[in-house]
Amino acid sequence: MSDRLDTFARFDEDIPEPVAVDTCAWCREAIYVGDEVWRVDDSGSLVHSDTCANAFARERVYDICGVVQADGTVE
C-alpha cells in the first residue's frame, strides 16, 4: 500500500487515510490497523509492542528494582 508521505501527495484522495481502531493504554496515542500490539490479558487493552509494552509491564507487574541481598530483600 502506498503512503501519502512516499508520494508527497498530502491531498491524494486515492490513498486511504489510516484507520485508528483503539488508543494505547500506555502512551494514549492512536493504534492503527496494521500496527503490532500487545493485548493486556486482564483488561483487554492494547499497547504498542515496539515502544510501550515494556514500560507498561514494568509499571503494572513489578514493585521494586534493585540488588538482592543475602536475606532476600531487595535494595
XYZ file of C-alpha atoms in Angstrom:
75
model
C 0.000 0.000 0.000
C 1.296 3.407 -0.900
C 1.823 6.044 1.779
C 0.973 9.728 1.401
C 4.492 10.674 2.534
C 6.047 8.403 -0.121
C 4.190 10.225 -2.877
C 4.362 13.709 -1.337
C 0.659 13.916 -2.162
C -0.855 15.193 1.073
C -4.266 15.500 -0.520
C -4.214 12.460 -2.811
C -7.752 11.079 -2.498
C -6.721 7.705 -3.969
C -4.603 6.863 -0.918
C -6.834 5.936 2.037
C -6.313 7.535 5.430
C -5.054 5.167 8.149
C -7.861 3.772 10.308
C -7.470 4.166 14.075
C -9.046 1.275 15.954
C -8.059 1.950 19.568
C -5.860 4.003 21.888
C -2.670 2.686 23.518
C -3.159 2.070 27.241
C 0.357 3.398 27.931
C 1.031 6.426 25.707
C -2.588 7.269 24.802
C -1.667 7.615 21.111
C -3.814 6.046 18.390
C -3.405 2.419 17.357
C -3.976 1.937 13.640
C -4.997 -1.058 11.548
C -1.793 -2.994 10.841
C 0.101 -1.846 13.975
C 1.836 -4.537 16.024
C 0.427 -4.531 19.569
C 0.291 -6.487 22.813
C -3.097 -7.133 24.405
C -3.266 -6.808 28.207
C -4.817 -10.025 29.489
C -6.709 -8.645 32.500
C -8.360 -5.716 30.735
C -8.188 -6.412 27.003
C -6.452 -3.051 26.465
C -3.860 -2.704 23.717
C -0.329 -1.270 23.901
C 2.150 -0.582 21.098
C 4.574 -3.513 21.019
C 7.721 -1.656 19.983
C 7.625 1.370 22.259
C 5.125 0.912 25.065
C 4.805 -2.744 26.091
C 7.925 -2.953 28.290
C 7.245 0.279 30.155
C 3.586 -0.659 30.645
C 4.513 -4.101 32.018
C 7.188 -2.737 34.356
C 4.736 -0.315 35.930
C 1.941 -2.863 36.307
C 3.855 -6.013 37.273
C 6.929 -5.104 39.313
C 7.045 -3.156 42.553
C 10.816 -2.740 43.058
C 14.065 -2.930 41.137
C 17.399 -3.286 42.891
C 20.063 -5.644 44.145
C 19.017 -8.741 46.066
C 20.674 -9.151 49.469
C 21.655 -12.361 51.328
C 18.430 -12.216 53.352
C 16.287 -11.979 50.195
C 15.477 -8.299 50.481
C 15.942 -6.009 47.517
C 17.712 -2.697 47.939
